[in-house]
mmCIF file of C-alpha atoms in Angstrom:
data_model
loop_
_atom_site.group_PDB
_atom_site.id
_atom_site.type_symbol
_atom_site.label_atom_id
_atom_site.label_comp_id
_atom_site.label_asym_id
_atom_site.label_seq_id
_atom_site.Cartn_x
_atom_site.Cartn_y
_atom_site.Cartn_z
ATOM 1 C CA UNK A 398 -12.770 -19.892 -3.320
ATOM 2 C CA UNK A 399 -10.813 -16.774 -2.321
ATOM 3 C CA UNK A 400 -7.291 -16.951 -0.940
ATOM 4 C CA UNK A 401 -6.957 -13.178 -0.473
ATOM 5 C CA UNK A 402 -7.430 -11.199 2.679
ATOM 6 C CA UNK A 403 -10.648 -9.434 1.849
ATOM 7 C CA UNK A 404 -10.924 -5.725 1.143
ATOM 8 C CA UNK A 405 -7.147 -5.208 1.284
ATOM 9 C CA UNK A 406 -6.964 -6.945 -2.075
ATOM 10 C CA UNK A 407 -8.971 -4.224 -3.809
ATOM 11 C CA UNK A 408 -7.068 -1.101 -2.828
ATOM 12 C CA UNK A 409 -3.914 0.865 -3.509
ATOM 13 C CA UNK A 410 -2.037 1.272 -0.229
ATOM 14 C CA UNK A 411 0.291 3.907 1.214
ATOM 15 C CA UNK A 412 3.843 2.588 1.654
ATOM 16 C CA UNK A 413 7.203 4.294 2.305
ATOM 17 C CA UNK A 414 8.680 5.142 -1.094
ATOM 18 C CA UNK A 415 12.102 3.698 -0.281
ATOM 19 C CA UNK A 416 10.442 0.400 0.668
ATOM 20 C CA UNK A 417 8.662 0.242 -2.697
ATOM 21 C CA UNK A 418 11.966 0.731 -4.511
ATOM 22 C CA UNK A 419 13.682 -1.947 -2.412
ATOM 23 C CA UNK A 420 10.833 -4.350 -3.093
ATOM 24 C CA UNK A 421 11.081 -3.717 -6.832
ATOM 25 C CA UNK A 422 14.809 -4.525 -6.716
ATOM 26 C CA UNK A 423 14.899 -7.542 -4.425
ATOM 27 C CA UNK A 424 11.286 -8.718 -4.115
ATOM 28 C CA UNK A 425 10.968 -8.158 -0.370
ATOM 29 C CA UNK A 426 7.460 -7.574 0.993
ATOM 30 C CA UNK A 427 6.334 -4.087 1.997
ATOM 31 C CA UNK A 428 4.099 -2.982 4.881
ATOM 32 C CA UNK A 429 1.322 -0.461 4.197
ATOM 33 C CA UNK A 430 0.215 2.117 6.764
ATOM 34 C CA UNK A 431 -2.840 -0.061 7.438
ATOM 35 C CA UNK A 432 -0.637 -3.062 8.193
ATOM 36 C CA UNK A 433 -1.106 -5.055 4.976
ATOM 37 C CA UNK A 434 2.069 -6.950 4.025
ATOM 38 C CA UNK A 435 2.637 -8.030 0.401
ATOM 39 C CA UNK A 436 5.011 -7.906 -2.538
ATOM 40 C CA UNK A 437 3.743 -5.142 -4.865
ATOM 41 C CA UNK A 438 3.155 -6.093 -8.449
ATOM 42 C CA UNK A 439 0.081 -4.283 -9.732
ATOM 43 C CA UNK A 440 -0.465 -0.761 -11.013
ATOM 44 C CA UNK A 441 -1.849 1.212 -8.036
ATOM 45 C CA UNK A 442 -3.583 3.656 -10.368
ATOM 46 C CA UNK A 443 -6.110 0.927 -11.194
ATOM 47 C CA UNK A 444 -7.431 0.780 -7.622
ATOM 48 C CA UNK A 445 -9.028 3.193 -5.152
ATOM 49 C CA UNK A 446 -6.904 4.263 -2.185
ATOM 50 C CA UNK A 447 -7.291 2.110 0.914
ATOM 51 C CA UNK A 448 -9.539 4.111 3.277
ATOM 52 C CA UNK A 449 -7.581 2.980 6.341
ATOM 53 C CA UNK A 450 -4.223 4.009 4.796
ATOM 54 C CA UNK A 451 -5.721 7.346 3.749
ATOM 55 C CA UNK A 452 -7.109 8.019 7.227
ATOM 56 C CA UNK A 453 -3.769 7.175 8.875
ATOM 57 C CA UNK A 454 -1.830 9.272 6.357
ATOM 58 C CA UNK A 455 -4.124 12.272 6.831
ATOM 59 C CA UNK A 456 -3.934 11.974 10.618
ATOM 60 C CA UNK A 457 -0.144 12.257 10.364
ATOM 61 C CA UNK A 458 -0.575 15.851 9.191
ATOM 62 C CA UNK A 459 2.269 17.928 7.801
ATOM 63 C CA UNK A 460 4.538 16.844 10.640
ATOM 64 C CA UNK A 461 4.329 13.191 9.606
ATOM 65 C CA UNK A 462 7.007 11.146 7.885
ATOM 66 C CA UNK A 463 7.078 12.663 4.429
ATOM 67 C CA UNK A 464 8.511 9.436 2.972
ATOM 68 C CA UNK A 465 5.181 7.791 3.677
ATOM 69 C CA UNK A 466 2.661 8.374 0.975
ATOM 70 C CA UNK A 467 3.881 6.336 -1.955
ATOM 71 C CA UNK A 468 1.117 4.168 -3.267
ATOM 72 C CA UNK A 469 1.367 0.739 -4.711
ATOM 73 C CA UNK A 470 -1.313 -1.695 -5.786
ATOM 74 C CA UNK A 471 -2.714 -3.924 -3.152
ATOM 75 C CA UNK A 472 -4.040 -6.630 -5.415
ATOM 76 C CA UNK A 473 -2.015 -9.737 -6.086
#
């Protein structure tokens, strides 16, 4: 029986870098570009990038929020 939320559990997600740091310090959940909310705890390098996060990030272009783009593992 799975208690995860499907494909989100198998990807590294794009999250604002300052939010990742805050989460590491105080354990608050982060919100990925795709909308996934979780407390990071896995090495994002072990997972492929979430296609939805990647598409959103790329659509932001060079004028987007440059703080967005930090990755963190999306698997609990």
